């Protein structure tokens, strides 16, 4: 059988690290797993691969064409960008992974890439509504695709796929814990989507500017558990400089930090979730809880300080990134894709003249146990199966093998793209990446924005006017009704 062939996974980078693919629901660290890379010259698979794959009942599927539809292009890679190896590390790794899956299971992977996420959503929805078995796997944006495909009844229950071991680190544990309704949920994420590694939010620092300000040892501060909001404020508050002397502060001047208040990165980094679970495994809004309110108000004060935070949200977010790249911002709150590939016409951080470092989002204070990473749900890292799935046994076995193989090879390739280049000049970058990827969370309300409650909160971040509690309380009746409707709908699906 073809799975007995000795075709190997590409060995990308000799990194020895252990990182779980997603944090758990409580904000703690899930158990990590370490898989060695394959040796491309040895002709042998790794013992780790052999041991795990031997626990699965691998089958030959007689050349079945496994169809993957995905948002995928050079800045949002999920599928190979070429038919053959090109020397580009991620492209070649995806091709090697796919060939290995094909060898093991006697299938042919058919890639269906689309640059426009709306086109992916539309095609999947159309096929589902007409009961057409057109696709086996969907990879696209979570809050601009997966969310509406769920509510339209277009996706298969992930928990009902028999060969997925959803407790494994190659499947996102926070989605499973935070989204399931009566044990059922309809999407996941993890290394099977290469873009998963591009989605984490974090804080970058411009080493030219930190050196000029006498700031050093930031990686050690992180490791000591002392990288907190108070420490960040100590380094940044009130320290913008009017470089051109025109009497106003803007992108032409120098800011201690830039970013977008429209994304709740810091709040999630403070180990808060807009929606939590109840003792009976239901859902509740946390947005009016005392601790949550205190953190929101502290962030609103920080974001609105014109001498501290260069706040560019939405389409203007590129300004904040450009400021960082051109030595006009010492810190930048951003996502990993901006390091690796850039954003639209803005080049990646790897093209910067200045060296830079990568840090997790700060804790709220030192009492917080772990660093928490928000994953940007707009990026195409949502993984789902269409409701038209005809063979759950076959589909789930292919998914499990592909996800398992991705956990080492795709992650190694992503690390290689992040670390190689100027980023590698900052000692401790790889260790910071381990921490950033260790505890990733997809906030449920960031995805669904029930009753406009998330938008009301981020609007308060931007404007810092009026009373937050009264503003969010006014949204709660509508938000709770929308959440209840969503939960009831999923129960009906089940």
Short mmCIF file of C-alpha atoms in Angstrom, two decimals:
data_model
loop_
_atom_site.label_atom_id
_atom_site.label_comp_id
_atom_site.label_asym_id
_atom_site.label_seq_id
_atom_site.Cartn_x
_atom_site.Cartn_y
_atom_site.Cartn_z
CA UNK A 1 0.00 0.00 0.00
CA UNK A 2 1.10 3.56 -0.74
CA UNK A 3 1.26 4.53 2.91
CA UNK A 4 4.17 2.11 3.29
CA UNK A 5 6.33 4.22 1.01
CA UNK A 6 9.14 6.04 2.73
CA UNK A 7 8.40 9.53 1.43
CA UNK A 8 9.41 11.92 4.16
CA UNK A 9 8.20 15.13 5.61
CA UNK A 10 10.42 18.09 4.81
CA UNK A 11 12.74 18.87 7.67
CA UNK A 12 12.59 22.58 7.95
CA UNK A 13 14.48 23.77 10.94
CA UNK A 14 16.18 22.02 13.84
CA UNK A 15 14.15 23.70 16.52
CA UNK A 16 13.63 21.84 19.75
CA UNK A 17 10.60 23.37 21.34
CA UNK A 18 7.29 22.31 22.78
CA UNK A 19 4.27 24.46 22.14
CA UNK A 20 0.61 23.63 22.43
CA UNK A 21 -1.57 24.75 19.55
CA UNK A 22 -4.10 26.65 21.64
CA UNK A 23 -4.63 27.67 25.24
CA UNK A 24 -7.26 26.09 27.41
CA UNK A 25 -10.49 27.76 28.36
CA UNK A 26 -9.29 28.81 31.77
CA UNK A 27 -6.32 30.71 30.43
CA UNK A 28 -3.86 28.11 31.66
CA UNK A 29 -1.26 26.25 29.66
CA UNK A 30 -2.17 23.00 27.97
CA UNK A 31 0.29 20.16 27.89
CA UNK A 32 2.87 20.66 25.16
CA UNK A 33 4.19 18.07 22.76
CA UNK A 34 7.63 17.92 21.16
CA UNK A 35 8.06 16.28 17.77
CA UNK A 36 11.46 16.09 16.14
CA UNK A 37 11.77 17.08 12.50
CA UNK A 38 12.33 14.38 9.90
CA UNK A 39 15.78 13.82 8.47
CA UNK A 40 15.48 14.42 4.74
CA UNK A 41 18.53 12.31 3.97
CA UNK A 42 17.88 9.30 6.16
CA UNK A 43 14.87 7.74 4.45
CA UNK A 44 13.23 7.08 7.83
CA UNK A 45 10.27 8.75 9.44
CA UNK A 46 10.64 9.96 13.01
CA UNK A 47 9.75 7.65 15.83
CA UNK A 48 7.22 10.20 17.08
CA UNK A 49 5.40 10.16 13.73
CA UNK A 50 5.52 6.38 13.52
CA UNK A 51 4.28 5.93 17.07
CA UNK A 52 1.26 8.19 16.67
CA UNK A 53 0.31 7.10 13.19
CA UNK A 54 0.47 3.48 14.35
CA UNK A 55 -2.34 4.25 16.78
CA UNK A 56 -4.59 5.23 13.86
CA UNK A 57 -6.29 2.72 11.61
CA UNK A 58 -4.86 4.05 8.37
CA UNK A 59 -6.68 3.03 5.21
CA UNK A 60 -6.20 3.26 1.46
CA UNK A 61 -8.87 5.43 -0.13
CA UNK A 62 -8.20 4.35 -3.72
CA UNK A 63 -7.09 7.72 -5.05
CA UNK A 64 -9.98 9.70 -3.57
CA UNK A 65 -9.78 13.39 -4.46
CA UNK A 66 -9.79 15.33 -1.19
CA UNK A 67 -10.96 18.86 -1.96
CA UNK A 68 -9.79 21.79 0.16
CA UNK A 69 -11.36 25.19 -0.46
CA UNK A 70 -9.55 28.03 1.28
CA UNK A 71 -8.77 31.68 1.31
CA UNK A 72 -5.16 31.47 0.28
CA UNK A 73 -2.68 33.75 -1.47
CA UNK A 74 0.81 35.06 -0.84
CA UNK A 75 -0.10 37.16 2.21
CA UNK A 76 -2.64 34.62 3.53
CA UNK A 77 -1.10 31.22 2.76
CA UNK A 78 -3.06 28.05 3.47
CA UNK A 79 -2.46 26.09 0.28
CA UNK A 80 0.67 25.75 -1.89
CA UNK A 81 1.39 28.87 -3.91
CA UNK A 82 2.85 26.75 -6.71
CA UNK A 83 2.39 23.22 -8.03
CA UNK A 84 5.96 22.24 -7.22
CA UNK A 85 8.69 23.23 -4.76
CA UNK A 86 10.03 26.73 -5.34
CA UNK A 87 12.57 27.07 -2.56
CA UNK A 88 10.13 29.15 -0.49
CA UNK A 89 10.08 27.36 2.82
CA UNK A 90 6.39 27.43 3.70
CA UNK A 91 5.22 26.58 0.19
CA UNK A 92 7.59 23.63 0.01
CA UNK A 93 6.60 22.42 3.47
CA UNK A 94 2.88 22.43 2.61
CA UNK A 95 3.64 20.46 -0.57
CA UNK A 96 5.75 17.94 1.38
CA UNK A 97 3.04 17.55 4.02
CA UNK A 98 0.36 17.02 1.40
CA UNK A 99 2.43 14.43 -0.43
CA UNK A 100 3.00 12.56 2.80
CA UNK A 101 -0.75 12.47 3.51
CA UNK A 102 -1.37 11.31 -0.04
CA UNK A 103 1.19 8.52 0.39
CA UNK A 104 -0.21 7.36 3.71
CA UNK A 105 -3.87 7.26 2.69
CA UNK A 106 -3.82 6.84 -1.10
CA UNK A 107 -5.62 10.10 -1.83
CA UNK A 108 -5.11 13.05 -4.13
CA UNK A 109 -5.37 16.48 -2.50
CA UNK A 110 -7.11 19.03 -4.72
CA UNK A 111 -6.38 22.63 -3.77
CA UNK A 112 -9.02 25.29 -4.41
CA UNK A 113 -7.49 28.66 -3.40
CA UNK A 114 -9.38 31.96 -3.49
CA UNK A 115 -8.01 35.35 -2.59
CA UNK A 116 -11.42 36.72 -1.63
CA UNK A 117 -12.84 35.24 1.57
CA UNK A 118 -16.37 36.23 0.54
CA UNK A 119 -16.03 33.98 -2.49
CA UNK A 120 -15.08 31.04 -0.28
CA UNK A 121 -18.08 31.68 1.96
CA UNK A 122 -20.44 32.04 -0.98
CA UNK A 123 -19.29 28.84 -2.68
CA UNK A 124 -19.53 26.77 0.49
CA UNK A 125 -22.94 28.20 1.30
CA UNK A 126 -24.28 27.61 -2.21
CA UNK A 127 -23.07 24.00 -2.20
CA UNK A 128 -24.56 23.36 1.23
CA UNK A 129 -27.93 24.87 0.37
CA UNK A 130 -28.17 22.71 -2.75
CA UNK A 131 -26.85 19.61 -0.94
CA UNK A 132 -23.92 19.41 -3.35
CA UNK A 133 -20.90 17.43 -2.17
CA UNK A 134 -18.36 19.91 -3.57
CA UNK A 135 -15.74 20.27 -0.82
CA UNK A 136 -14.25 18.21 1.97
CA UNK A 137 -12.49 20.88 4.03
CA UNK A 138 -12.97 24.64 4.40
CA UNK A 139 -10.29 27.03 5.66
CA UNK A 140 -11.29 30.67 5.86
CA UNK A 141 -11.87 33.69 8.08
CA UNK A 142 -13.65 32.97 11.35
CA UNK A 143 -15.51 36.24 11.81
CA UNK A 144 -15.98 36.95 8.09
CA UNK A 145 -17.03 33.52 6.95
CA UNK A 146 -17.16 30.67 9.45
CA UNK A 147 -19.52 32.60 11.76
CA UNK A 148 -22.27 33.00 9.16
CA UNK A 149 -21.72 29.52 7.71
CA UNK A 150 -22.44 28.17 11.20
CA UNK A 151 -25.67 30.12 11.65
CA UNK A 152 -26.77 29.25 8.10
CA UNK A 153 -26.45 25.56 8.94
CA UNK A 154 -23.75 24.97 6.33
CA UNK A 155 -21.16 23.20 8.52
CA UNK A 156 -20.78 19.71 9.95
CA UNK A 157 -20.53 19.09 13.68
CA UNK A 158 -16.78 18.85 14.38
CA UNK A 159 -17.41 16.85 17.55
CA UNK A 160 -19.18 14.16 15.48
CA UNK A 161 -16.15 13.43 13.30
CA UNK A 162 -15.02 10.01 14.55
CA UNK A 163 -11.26 10.04 13.89
CA UNK A 164 -10.42 13.46 15.33
CA UNK A 165 -8.71 13.39 18.70
CA UNK A 166 -9.70 16.90 19.68
CA UNK A 167 -7.75 16.72 22.95
CA UNK A 168 -4.48 16.75 21.00
CA UNK A 169 -2.40 19.94 20.75
CA UNK A 170 -2.81 20.15 16.99
CA UNK A 171 -6.46 21.10 17.56
CA UNK A 172 -7.34 24.38 19.26
CA UNK A 173 -8.44 23.67 22.79
CA UNK A 174 -9.86 27.12 23.51
CA UNK A 175 -12.35 26.86 20.64
CA UNK A 176 -13.50 23.50 21.88
CA UNK A 177 -13.92 24.76 25.45
CA UNK A 178 -15.34 28.19 24.72
CA UNK A 179 -17.69 27.54 21.78
CA UNK A 180 -19.21 24.10 22.26
CA UNK A 181 -22.94 23.86 22.94
CA UNK A 182 -23.97 20.65 24.70
CA UNK A 183 -20.69 19.13 23.58
CA UNK A 184 -21.09 20.18 19.92
CA UNK A 185 -19.19 22.78 17.90
CA UNK A 186 -18.77 23.53 14.22
CA UNK A 187 -15.26 24.79 13.57
CA UNK A 188 -11.78 24.58 14.93
CA UNK A 189 -8.29 25.87 14.16
CA UNK A 190 -4.69 24.84 14.47
CA UNK A 191 -1.58 23.99 12.44
CA UNK A 192 -3.59 22.26 9.68
CA UNK A 193 -4.16 25.87 8.58
CA UNK A 194 -0.70 27.35 7.95
CA UNK A 195 -2.15 30.82 8.43
CA UNK A 196 -2.93 29.87 12.02
CA UNK A 197 0.68 30.79 12.81
CA UNK A 198 0.15 34.24 11.32
CA UNK A 199 -2.81 35.19 13.53
CA UNK A 200 -1.46 35.79 17.09
CA UNK A 201 -1.48 39.31 18.49
CA UNK A 202 1.65 40.46 20.32
CA UNK A 203 3.85 43.47 21.04
CA UNK A 204 6.87 44.20 18.84
CA UNK A 205 9.65 46.54 19.90
CA UNK A 206 11.98 48.56 17.70
CA UNK A 207 15.46 47.89 19.02
CA UNK A 208 16.91 51.11 17.64
CA UNK A 209 14.45 53.08 19.78
CA UNK A 210 14.58 50.89 22.90
CA UNK A 211 18.39 51.14 22.82
CA UNK A 212 18.17 54.93 22.42
CA UNK A 213 15.90 55.06 25.49
CA UNK A 214 18.09 52.81 27.61
CA UNK A 215 15.52 49.98 27.66
CA UNK A 216 17.02 46.51 27.74
CA UNK A 217 16.32 43.01 28.99
CA UNK A 218 12.70 42.89 27.81
CA UNK A 219 12.85 39.16 27.07
CA UNK A 220 14.14 38.48 30.58
CA UNK A 221 11.36 40.65 32.00
CA UNK A 222 8.88 38.42 30.18
CA UNK A 223 10.51 35.25 31.50
CA UNK A 224 10.48 36.66 35.02
CA UNK A 225 6.71 37.19 34.75
CA UNK A 226 7.11 40.96 35.15
CA UNK A 227 6.03 42.06 31.67
CA UNK A 228 2.86 43.80 32.85
CA UNK A 229 0.61 46.68 31.84
CA UNK A 230 2.07 48.83 34.60
CA UNK A 231 5.58 48.21 33.31
CA UNK A 232 4.52 49.02 29.76
CA UNK A 233 2.98 52.26 31.01
CA UNK A 234 6.20 53.07 32.85
CA UNK A 235 8.07 52.79 29.55
CA UNK A 236 5.57 54.68 27.40
CA UNK A 237 3.17 57.08 29.11
CA UNK A 238 3.62 60.71 28.06
CA UNK A 239 6.78 60.08 26.04
CA UNK A 240 5.72 61.08 22.52
CA UNK A 241 8.11 63.56 20.87
CA UNK A 242 7.13 66.31 18.40
CA UNK A 243 10.00 65.69 15.97
CA UNK A 244 9.09 68.34 13.40
CA UNK A 245 8.13 71.00 15.94
CA UNK A 246 4.78 71.78 14.34
CA UNK A 247 2.99 71.74 17.69
CA UNK A 248 0.93 68.62 17.03
CA UNK A 249 1.54 64.91 17.38
CA UNK A 250 0.92 62.62 14.41
CA UNK A 251 2.55 59.85 12.40
CA UNK A 252 5.42 62.17 11.43
CA UNK A 253 6.54 62.39 15.04
CA UNK A 254 7.83 59.73 17.42
CA UNK A 255 5.51 57.78 19.69
CA UNK A 256 6.36 55.31 22.42
CA UNK A 257 3.69 52.90 21.12
CA UNK A 258 1.33 52.52 18.16
CA UNK A 259 -1.57 50.23 17.42
CA UNK A 260 -5.34 49.98 17.04
CA UNK A 261 -7.77 50.27 19.94
CA UNK A 262 -10.41 48.70 17.70
CA UNK A 263 -8.86 45.30 18.38
CA UNK A 264 -9.21 44.10 22.00
CA UNK A 265 -5.70 42.64 22.12
CA UNK A 266 -4.61 43.97 25.49
CA UNK A 267 -7.91 43.09 27.14
CA UNK A 268 -7.61 39.43 26.11
CA UNK A 269 -3.96 39.55 27.12
CA UNK A 270 -5.20 40.54 30.58
CA UNK A 271 -6.86 37.10 30.73
CA UNK A 272 -10.35 38.47 30.19
CA UNK A 273 -13.03 37.10 27.90
CA UNK A 274 -16.13 38.98 26.87
CA UNK A 275 -18.15 35.77 27.21
CA UNK A 276 -17.47 33.09 29.82
CA UNK A 277 -18.98 29.77 30.84
CA UNK A 278 -21.37 29.17 33.73
CA UNK A 279 -21.20 26.33 36.23
CA UNK A 280 -23.79 24.38 34.20
CA UNK A 281 -21.73 24.88 31.00
CA UNK A 282 -23.90 27.69 29.71
CA UNK A 283 -22.73 31.14 28.61
CA UNK A 284 -22.66 34.51 30.32
CA UNK A 285 -21.39 37.99 29.45
CA UNK A 286 -18.49 39.14 31.61
CA UNK A 287 -18.53 42.67 30.24
CA UNK A 288 -20.07 44.33 33.30
CA UNK A 289 -18.06 42.39 35.92
CA UNK A 290 -16.01 44.65 38.20
CA UNK A 291 -12.57 43.37 37.15
CA UNK A 292 -13.53 43.53 33.48
CA UNK A 293 -14.82 47.09 33.84
CA UNK A 294 -11.67 48.23 35.65
CA UNK A 295 -9.48 46.88 32.88
CA UNK A 296 -11.61 48.43 30.13
CA UNK A 297 -11.47 51.83 31.80
CA UNK A 298 -7.71 51.58 32.34
CA UNK A 299 -7.21 50.72 28.67
CA UNK A 300 -9.49 53.53 27.50
CA UNK A 301 -7.39 56.02 29.45
CA UNK A 302 -4.22 54.59 27.93
CA UNK A 303 -5.46 54.54 24.34
CA UNK A 304 -6.83 58.08 24.52
CA UNK A 305 -3.59 59.61 25.82
CA UNK A 306 -2.39 61.52 22.76
CA UNK A 307 1.12 61.78 24.19
CA UNK A 308 1.37 58.01 24.56
CA UNK A 309 -0.57 55.88 22.10
CA UNK A 310 -0.66 56.45 18.33
CA UNK A 311 -4.12 55.04 17.74
CA UNK A 312 -4.94 54.05 14.17
CA UNK A 313 -7.80 51.59 13.85
CA UNK A 314 -9.50 49.96 10.89
CA UNK A 315 -8.13 50.85 7.47
CA UNK A 316 -5.69 53.29 9.08
CA UNK A 317 -3.94 50.53 11.04
CA UNK A 318 -1.24 50.44 8.37
CA UNK A 319 -0.13 53.86 9.61
CA UNK A 320 0.71 52.45 13.03
CA UNK A 321 2.74 49.63 11.46
CA UNK A 322 4.55 51.99 9.11
CA UNK A 323 5.45 54.23 12.05
CA UNK A 324 7.06 51.27 13.77
CA UNK A 325 8.97 50.21 10.66
CA UNK A 326 10.28 53.72 10.08
CA UNK A 327 11.45 54.34 13.67
CA UNK A 328 8.48 56.53 14.57
CA UNK A 329 7.09 54.12 17.20
CA UNK A 330 9.09 52.23 19.81
CA UNK A 331 6.44 49.54 20.41
CA UNK A 332 3.71 48.27 18.10
CA UNK A 333 0.67 46.14 18.97
CA UNK A 334 0.19 43.94 15.92
CA UNK A 335 -0.28 40.43 14.53
CA UNK A 336 2.29 37.93 13.33
CA UNK A 337 1.33 38.16 9.66
CA UNK A 338 2.82 41.66 9.62
CA UNK A 339 6.17 40.19 10.62
CA UNK A 340 6.07 37.42 8.05
CA UNK A 341 4.37 38.77 4.91
CA UNK A 342 3.32 42.37 5.49
CA UNK A 343 -0.13 43.83 4.94
CA UNK A 344 -1.43 44.83 1.50
CA UNK A 345 1.21 47.22 0.08
CA UNK A 346 3.10 47.48 3.39
CA UNK A 347 6.22 45.30 3.51
CA UNK A 348 6.84 42.82 6.31
CA UNK A 349 8.78 43.72 9.44
CA UNK A 350 11.60 41.56 8.09
CA UNK A 351 12.31 44.34 5.58
CA UNK A 352 12.96 46.88 8.35
CA UNK A 353 16.33 48.57 8.65
CA UNK A 354 16.11 48.48 12.43
CA UNK A 355 16.23 45.26 14.38
CA UNK A 356 13.11 44.34 16.31
CA UNK A 357 12.01 42.00 19.04
CA UNK A 358 8.78 40.13 19.71
CA UNK A 359 7.03 40.02 23.08
CA UNK A 360 3.75 38.50 24.27
CA UNK A 361 0.89 40.76 25.23
CA UNK A 362 1.56 42.04 28.74
CA UNK A 363 -0.18 40.61 31.77
CA UNK A 364 -2.48 42.94 33.64
CA UNK A 365 -0.36 42.53 36.77
CA UNK A 366 2.05 40.02 38.28
CA UNK A 367 -0.81 38.14 39.95
CA UNK A 368 -1.90 36.91 36.52
CA UNK A 369 -0.59 33.38 36.12
CA UNK A 370 0.09 33.15 32.38
CA UNK A 371 0.59 35.29 29.32
CA UNK A 372 -2.46 35.06 27.06
CA UNK A 373 -2.43 35.56 23.28
CA UNK A 374 -5.41 36.72 21.28
CA UNK A 375 -5.76 35.27 17.80
CA UNK A 376 -7.05 37.64 15.14
CA UNK A 377 -10.25 35.94 13.85
CA UNK A 378 -10.38 37.91 10.60
CA UNK A 379 -7.50 35.89 9.19
CA UNK A 380 -8.24 32.64 7.34
CA UNK A 381 -7.42 30.17 10.11
CA UNK A 382 -10.91 28.77 10.72
CA UNK A 383 -11.15 25.08 9.84
CA UNK A 384 -14.50 23.41 9.14
CA UNK A 385 -16.22 20.61 7.24
CA UNK A 386 -19.21 21.33 4.99
CA UNK A 387 -22.58 20.00 6.11
CA UNK A 388 -22.68 17.96 2.89
CA UNK A 389 -19.94 15.62 4.15
CA UNK A 390 -20.82 12.13 2.86
CA UNK A 391 -18.13 10.09 4.64
CA UNK A 392 -17.24 11.37 8.11
CA UNK A 393 -14.96 8.38 8.74
CA UNK A 394 -12.79 9.12 5.71
CA UNK A 395 -12.84 12.89 6.08
CA UNK A 396 -11.87 12.88 9.74
CA UNK A 397 -9.02 10.39 9.27
CA UNK A 398 -7.52 12.56 6.54
CA UNK A 399 -7.92 15.64 8.74
CA UNK A 400 -6.30 13.99 11.75
CA UNK A 401 -3.27 12.77 9.81
CA UNK A 402 -2.84 16.15 8.11
CA UNK A 403 -3.21 18.10 11.35
CA UNK A 404 -0.77 15.84 13.19
CA UNK A 405 1.88 16.16 10.49
CA UNK A 406 1.34 19.95 10.37
CA UNK A 407 1.99 20.36 14.09
CA UNK A 408 5.71 19.98 13.57
CA UNK A 409 6.48 20.73 9.94
CA UNK A 410 4.24 23.76 9.33
CA UNK A 411 5.10 25.25 12.70
CA UNK A 412 8.82 24.86 12.02
CA UNK A 413 8.45 26.59 8.66
CA UNK A 414 6.53 29.47 10.23
CA UNK A 415 9.19 29.86 12.93
CA UNK A 416 11.83 29.86 10.24
CA UNK A 417 10.12 32.71 8.38
CA UNK A 418 9.70 34.71 11.60
CA UNK A 419 13.11 34.15 13.13
CA UNK A 420 15.41 34.26 10.12
CA UNK A 421 16.38 37.75 9.05
CA UNK A 422 16.66 40.77 11.31
CA UNK A 423 14.44 39.27 13.99
CA UNK A 424 17.06 36.59 14.62
CA UNK A 425 19.54 39.26 15.73
CA UNK A 426 17.58 39.74 18.96
CA UNK A 427 18.56 37.06 21.41
CA UNK A 428 15.65 35.13 22.85
CA UNK A 429 13.26 35.52 19.88
CA UNK A 430 12.51 31.81 19.64
CA UNK A 431 11.72 31.62 23.34
CA UNK A 432 9.34 34.56 23.02
CA UNK A 433 7.60 32.80 20.13
CA UNK A 434 7.10 29.74 22.31
CA UNK A 435 5.36 31.89 24.91
CA UNK A 436 3.26 33.74 22.32
CA UNK A 437 2.01 30.51 20.73
CA UNK A 438 1.52 28.66 24.00
CA UNK A 439 -1.83 30.04 25.07
CA UNK A 440 -3.87 31.24 22.10
CA UNK A 441 -7.50 32.29 22.60
CA UNK A 442 -10.28 33.03 20.09
CA UNK A 443 -12.72 35.23 21.98
CA UNK A 444 -16.29 34.24 21.14
CA UNK A 445 -17.65 37.78 21.13
CA UNK A 446 -14.76 38.99 18.97
CA UNK A 447 -16.13 36.55 16.38
CA UNK A 448 -19.90 37.13 16.75
CA UNK A 449 -20.17 40.63 18.32
CA UNK A 450 -23.55 39.73 19.81
CA UNK A 451 -25.88 42.72 19.81
CA UNK A 452 -22.98 45.02 18.88
CA UNK A 453 -21.54 44.61 22.38
CA UNK A 454 -17.93 44.16 21.25
CA UNK A 455 -18.19 47.19 18.99
CA UNK A 456 -19.63 49.27 21.84
CA UNK A 457 -16.64 48.37 23.98
CA UNK A 458 -14.01 49.13 21.33
CA UNK A 459 -15.81 52.40 20.50
CA UNK A 460 -15.38 53.32 24.15
CA UNK A 461 -11.67 52.47 23.85
CA UNK A 462 -11.39 54.90 20.95
CA UNK A 463 -13.45 57.77 22.36
CA UNK A 464 -13.09 57.34 26.13
CA UNK A 465 -16.17 59.48 26.67
CA UNK A 466 -19.17 58.89 28.89
CA UNK A 467 -19.65 56.01 31.27
CA UNK A 468 -18.61 52.56 30.05
CA UNK A 469 -20.94 50.64 32.36
CA UNK A 470 -24.02 52.54 31.23
CA UNK A 471 -23.02 52.20 27.56
CA UNK A 472 -22.46 48.46 27.73
CA UNK A 473 -25.46 47.84 29.99
CA UNK A 474 -27.63 49.46 27.32
CA UNK A 475 -26.38 46.82 24.88
CA UNK A 476 -26.80 43.81 27.14
CA UNK A 477 -30.46 43.02 26.54
CA UNK A 478 -29.94 42.85 22.79
CA UNK A 479 -26.60 41.04 23.20
CA UNK A 480 -28.02 38.39 25.52
CA UNK A 481 -30.97 37.84 23.20
CA UNK A 482 -28.59 37.35 20.25
CA UNK A 483 -26.44 34.93 22.25
CA UNK A 484 -29.51 32.97 23.38
CA UNK A 485 -30.73 32.78 19.79
CA UNK A 486 -27.34 31.47 18.67
CA UNK A 487 -27.23 28.81 21.39
CA UNK A 488 -30.82 27.72 20.67
CA UNK A 489 -30.02 27.45 16.96
CA UNK A 490 -27.04 25.19 17.61
CA UNK A 491 -29.10 23.02 19.91
CA UNK A 492 -31.61 22.57 17.11
CA UNK A 493 -28.79 21.58 14.74
CA UNK A 494 -27.69 18.94 17.22
#
